[in-house]
PDB file of C-alpha atoms in Angstrom:
ATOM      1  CA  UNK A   1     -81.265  36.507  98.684  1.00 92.00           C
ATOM      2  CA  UNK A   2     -79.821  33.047  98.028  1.00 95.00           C
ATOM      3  CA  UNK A   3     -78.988  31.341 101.376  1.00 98.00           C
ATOM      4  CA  UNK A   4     -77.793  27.800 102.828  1.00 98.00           C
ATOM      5  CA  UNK A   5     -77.874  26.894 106.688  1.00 98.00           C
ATOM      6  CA  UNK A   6     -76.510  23.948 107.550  1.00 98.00           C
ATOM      7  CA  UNK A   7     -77.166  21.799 110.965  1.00 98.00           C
ATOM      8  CA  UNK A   8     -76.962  19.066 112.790  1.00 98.00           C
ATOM      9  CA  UNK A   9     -73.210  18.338 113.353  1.00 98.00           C
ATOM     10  CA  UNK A  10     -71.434  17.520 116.224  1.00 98.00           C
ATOM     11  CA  UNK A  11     -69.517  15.343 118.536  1.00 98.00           C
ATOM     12  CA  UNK A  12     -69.603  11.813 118.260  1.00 98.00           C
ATOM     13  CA  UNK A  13     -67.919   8.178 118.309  1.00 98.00           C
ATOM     14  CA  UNK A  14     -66.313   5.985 116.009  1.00 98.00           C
ATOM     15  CA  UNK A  15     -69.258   4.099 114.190  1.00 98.00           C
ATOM     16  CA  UNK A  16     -72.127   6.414 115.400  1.00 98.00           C
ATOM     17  CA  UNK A  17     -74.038   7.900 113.015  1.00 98.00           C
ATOM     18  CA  UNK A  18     -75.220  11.730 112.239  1.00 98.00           C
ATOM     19  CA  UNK A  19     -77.472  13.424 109.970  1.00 98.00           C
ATOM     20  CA  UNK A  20     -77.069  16.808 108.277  1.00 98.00           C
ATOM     21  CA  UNK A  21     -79.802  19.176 107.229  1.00 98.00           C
ATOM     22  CA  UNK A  22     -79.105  21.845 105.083  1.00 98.00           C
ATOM     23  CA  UNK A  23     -82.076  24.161 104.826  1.00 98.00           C
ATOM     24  CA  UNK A  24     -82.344  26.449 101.284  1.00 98.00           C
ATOM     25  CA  UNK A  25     -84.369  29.708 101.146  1.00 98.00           C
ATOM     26  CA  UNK A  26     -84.296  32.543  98.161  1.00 97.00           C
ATOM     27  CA  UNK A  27     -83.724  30.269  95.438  1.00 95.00           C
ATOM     28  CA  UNK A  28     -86.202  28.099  93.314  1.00 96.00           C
ATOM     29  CA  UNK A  29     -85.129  24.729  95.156  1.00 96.00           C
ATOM     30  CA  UNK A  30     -85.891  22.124  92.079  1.00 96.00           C
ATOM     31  CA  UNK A  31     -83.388  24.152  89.712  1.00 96.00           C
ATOM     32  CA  UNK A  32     -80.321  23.337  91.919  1.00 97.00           C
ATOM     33  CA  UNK A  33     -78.619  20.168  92.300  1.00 97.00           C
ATOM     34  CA  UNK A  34     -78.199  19.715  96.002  1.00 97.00           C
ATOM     35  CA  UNK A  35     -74.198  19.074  97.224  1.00 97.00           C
ATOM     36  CA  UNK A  36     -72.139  18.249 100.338  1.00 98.00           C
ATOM     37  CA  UNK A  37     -68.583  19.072 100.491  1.00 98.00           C
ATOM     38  CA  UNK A  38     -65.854  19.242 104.180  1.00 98.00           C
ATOM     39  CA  UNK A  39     -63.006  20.639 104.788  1.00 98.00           C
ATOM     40  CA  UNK A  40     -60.433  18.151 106.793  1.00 97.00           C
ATOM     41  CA  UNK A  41     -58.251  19.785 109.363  1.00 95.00           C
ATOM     42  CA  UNK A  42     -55.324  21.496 107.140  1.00 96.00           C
ATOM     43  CA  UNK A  43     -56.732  20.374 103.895  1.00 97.00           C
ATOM     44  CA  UNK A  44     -58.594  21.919 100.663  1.00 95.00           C
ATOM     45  CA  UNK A  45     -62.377  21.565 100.668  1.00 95.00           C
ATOM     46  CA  UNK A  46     -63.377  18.310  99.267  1.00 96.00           C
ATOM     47  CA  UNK A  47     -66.410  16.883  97.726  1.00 97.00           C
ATOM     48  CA  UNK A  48     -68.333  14.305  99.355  1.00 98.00           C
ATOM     49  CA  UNK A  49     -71.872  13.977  97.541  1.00 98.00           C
ATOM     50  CA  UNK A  50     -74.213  15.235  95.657  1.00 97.00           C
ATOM     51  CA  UNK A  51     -78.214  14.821  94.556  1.00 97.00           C
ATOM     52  CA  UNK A  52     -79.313  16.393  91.623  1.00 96.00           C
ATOM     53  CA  UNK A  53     -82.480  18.135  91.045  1.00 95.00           C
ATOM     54  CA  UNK A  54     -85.110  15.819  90.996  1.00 94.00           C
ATOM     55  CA  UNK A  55     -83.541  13.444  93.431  1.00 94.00           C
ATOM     56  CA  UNK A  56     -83.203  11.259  90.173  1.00 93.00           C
ATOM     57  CA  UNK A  57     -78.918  10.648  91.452  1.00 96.00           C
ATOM     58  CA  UNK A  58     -77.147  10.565  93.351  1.00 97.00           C
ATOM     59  CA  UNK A  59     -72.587  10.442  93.435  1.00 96.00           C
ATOM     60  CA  UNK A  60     -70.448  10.281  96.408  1.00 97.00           C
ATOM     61  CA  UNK A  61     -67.022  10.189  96.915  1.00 97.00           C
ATOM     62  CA  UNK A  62     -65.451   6.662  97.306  1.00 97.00           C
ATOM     63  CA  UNK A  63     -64.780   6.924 100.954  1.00 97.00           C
ATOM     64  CA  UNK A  64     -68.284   7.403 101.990  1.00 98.00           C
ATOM     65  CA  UNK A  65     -69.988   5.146  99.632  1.00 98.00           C
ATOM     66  CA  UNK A  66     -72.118   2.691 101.499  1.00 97.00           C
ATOM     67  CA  UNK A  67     -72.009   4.959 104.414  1.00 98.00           C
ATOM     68  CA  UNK A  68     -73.440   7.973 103.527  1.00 98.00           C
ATOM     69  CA  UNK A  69     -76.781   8.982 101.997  1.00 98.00           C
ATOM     70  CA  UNK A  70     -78.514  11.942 100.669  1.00 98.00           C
ATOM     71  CA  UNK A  71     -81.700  12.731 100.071  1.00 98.00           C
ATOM     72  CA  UNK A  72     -83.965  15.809  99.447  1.00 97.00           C
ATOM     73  CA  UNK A  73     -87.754  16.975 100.445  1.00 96.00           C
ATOM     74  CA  UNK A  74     -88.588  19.735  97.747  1.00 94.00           C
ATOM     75  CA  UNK A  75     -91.188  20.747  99.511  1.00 95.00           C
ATOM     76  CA  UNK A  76     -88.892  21.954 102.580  1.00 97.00           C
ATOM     77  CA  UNK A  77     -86.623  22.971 100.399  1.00 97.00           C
ATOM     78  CA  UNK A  78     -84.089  20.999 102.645  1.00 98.00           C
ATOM     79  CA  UNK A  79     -81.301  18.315 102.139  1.00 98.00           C
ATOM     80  CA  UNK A  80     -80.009  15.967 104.062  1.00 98.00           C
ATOM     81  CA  UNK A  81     -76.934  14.138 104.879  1.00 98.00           C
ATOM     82  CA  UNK A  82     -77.070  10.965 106.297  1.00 98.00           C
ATOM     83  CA  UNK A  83     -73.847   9.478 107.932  1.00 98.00           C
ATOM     84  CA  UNK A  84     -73.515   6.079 109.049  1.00 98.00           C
ATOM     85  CA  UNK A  85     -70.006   4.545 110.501  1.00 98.00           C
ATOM     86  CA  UNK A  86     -68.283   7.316 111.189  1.00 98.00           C
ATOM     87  CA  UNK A  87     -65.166   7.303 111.108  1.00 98.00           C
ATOM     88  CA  UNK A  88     -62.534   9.391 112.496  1.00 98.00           C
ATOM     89  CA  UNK A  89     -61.002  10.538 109.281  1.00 97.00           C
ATOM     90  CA  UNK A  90     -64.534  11.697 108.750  1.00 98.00           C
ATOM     91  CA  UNK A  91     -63.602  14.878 111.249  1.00 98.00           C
ATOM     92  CA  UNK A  92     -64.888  17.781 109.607  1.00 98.00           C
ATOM     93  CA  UNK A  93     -66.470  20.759 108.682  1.00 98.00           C
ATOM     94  CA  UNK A  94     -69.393  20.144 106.245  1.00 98.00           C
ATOM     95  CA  UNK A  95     -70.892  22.512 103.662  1.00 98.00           C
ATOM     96  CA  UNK A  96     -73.817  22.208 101.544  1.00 98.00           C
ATOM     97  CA  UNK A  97     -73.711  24.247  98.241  1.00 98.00           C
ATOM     98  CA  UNK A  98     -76.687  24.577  95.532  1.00 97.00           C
ATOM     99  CA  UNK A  99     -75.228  24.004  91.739  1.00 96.00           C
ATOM    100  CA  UNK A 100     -77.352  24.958  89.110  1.00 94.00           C
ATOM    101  CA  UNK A 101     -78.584  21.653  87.739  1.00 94.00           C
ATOM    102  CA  UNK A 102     -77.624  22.864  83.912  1.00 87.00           C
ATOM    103  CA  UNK A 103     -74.039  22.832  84.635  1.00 89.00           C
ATOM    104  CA  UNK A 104     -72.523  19.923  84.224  1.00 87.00           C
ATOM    105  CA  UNK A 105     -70.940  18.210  86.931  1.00 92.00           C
ATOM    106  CA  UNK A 106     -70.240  21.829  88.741  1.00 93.00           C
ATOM    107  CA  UNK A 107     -69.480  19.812  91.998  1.00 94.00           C
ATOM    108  CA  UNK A 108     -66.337  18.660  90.097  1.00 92.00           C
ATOM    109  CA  UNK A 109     -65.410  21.642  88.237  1.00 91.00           C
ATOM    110  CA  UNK A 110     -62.278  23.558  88.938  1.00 88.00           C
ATOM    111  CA  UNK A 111     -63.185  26.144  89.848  1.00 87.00           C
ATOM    112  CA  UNK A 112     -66.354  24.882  91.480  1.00 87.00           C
ATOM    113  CA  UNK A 113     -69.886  26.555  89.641  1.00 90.00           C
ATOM    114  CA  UNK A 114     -71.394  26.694  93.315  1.00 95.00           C
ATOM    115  CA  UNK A 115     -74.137  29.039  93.281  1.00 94.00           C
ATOM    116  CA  UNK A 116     -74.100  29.552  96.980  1.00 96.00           C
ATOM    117  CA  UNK A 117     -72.267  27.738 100.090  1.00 97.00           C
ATOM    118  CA  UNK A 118     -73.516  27.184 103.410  1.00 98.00           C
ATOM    119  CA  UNK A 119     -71.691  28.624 106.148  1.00 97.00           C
ATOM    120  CA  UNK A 120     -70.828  24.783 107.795  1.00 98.00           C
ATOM    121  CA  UNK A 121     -71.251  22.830 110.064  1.00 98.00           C
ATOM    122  CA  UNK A 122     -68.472  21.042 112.360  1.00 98.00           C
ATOM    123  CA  UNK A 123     -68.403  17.188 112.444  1.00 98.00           C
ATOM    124  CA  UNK A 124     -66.028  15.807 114.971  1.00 98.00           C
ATOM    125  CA  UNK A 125     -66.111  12.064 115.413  1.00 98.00           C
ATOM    126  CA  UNK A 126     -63.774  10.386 118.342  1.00 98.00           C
ATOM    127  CA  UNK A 127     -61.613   7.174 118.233  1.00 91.00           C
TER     128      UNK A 127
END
C-alpha cells in the first residue's frame, strides 16, 4: 500500500534551520508530484510547497519563499524540506502528500487531489 512517513521535526529557535524528510514506499515515486503542507495551531491545513515529478519545479507559498527549499532523490524515493529562518509563525505540524503529477495543480485544488498524506511531523520553533 501507498504510504508517507515524515521526519525530522522538532524544537528549535527563531532563525535556526530544519530539514524534513518525507520517505514514500508503495507507489511508483516519479508519477507523483512531491508536496508539503502544515497545519498552524487552530487553523485549516495550508500549503507550503511543492516539487513536481521530475524535480523540473518547484512553488511555495509566499511566506516561505527564499527560506524554504525542496528537493527530491528518486532513487530514495524521499523528499525533503529544507527550512531556513525559522520563524515562529512557522510553528507547525508538517505533512507531505504525493499528487498525481497529471492533475493539475492538485496541491491547490479544493478539495485537494492528494493521493496519500503523511501522518506529520511537529515543527515548533521558539521566540
Amino acid at each position: 500500500q501507498m504510504r508517507l512517513v515524515e521526519s525530522g521535526g522538532g524544537l528549535v529557535q527563531a532563525g535556526d534551520s530544519l530539514r524534513l524528510s518525507c520517505a514514500a514506499s508503495g507507489l511508483i515515486f516519479e508519477n507523483y508530484d512531491m508536496g508539503w503542507f502544515r497545519q498552524l495551531p487552530g487553523k485549516e491545513r495550508e500549503f507550503v510547497g511543492v516539487i513536481d515529478w521530475s524535480a523540473g519545479s518547484t512553488d511555495f507559498v509566499d511566506s516561505v519563499k527564499g527560506r524554504f527549499t525542496i528537493s527530491r532523490d528518486n532513487a530514495k524515493n524521499t523528499v525533503y524540506l529544507q527550512m531556513n529562518s525559522l520563524k515562529s509563525e512557522d510553528t507547525a505540524v508538517y505533512y507531505c502528500a504525493a499528487g498525481f503529477r497529471g492533475s493539475s495543480r492538485w496541491w491547490q485544488s479544493n478539495p485537494l487531489s492528494v493521493a496519500i498524506w503523511g501522518q506529520g511531523t511537529q515543527v515548533t520553533v521558539s521566540s
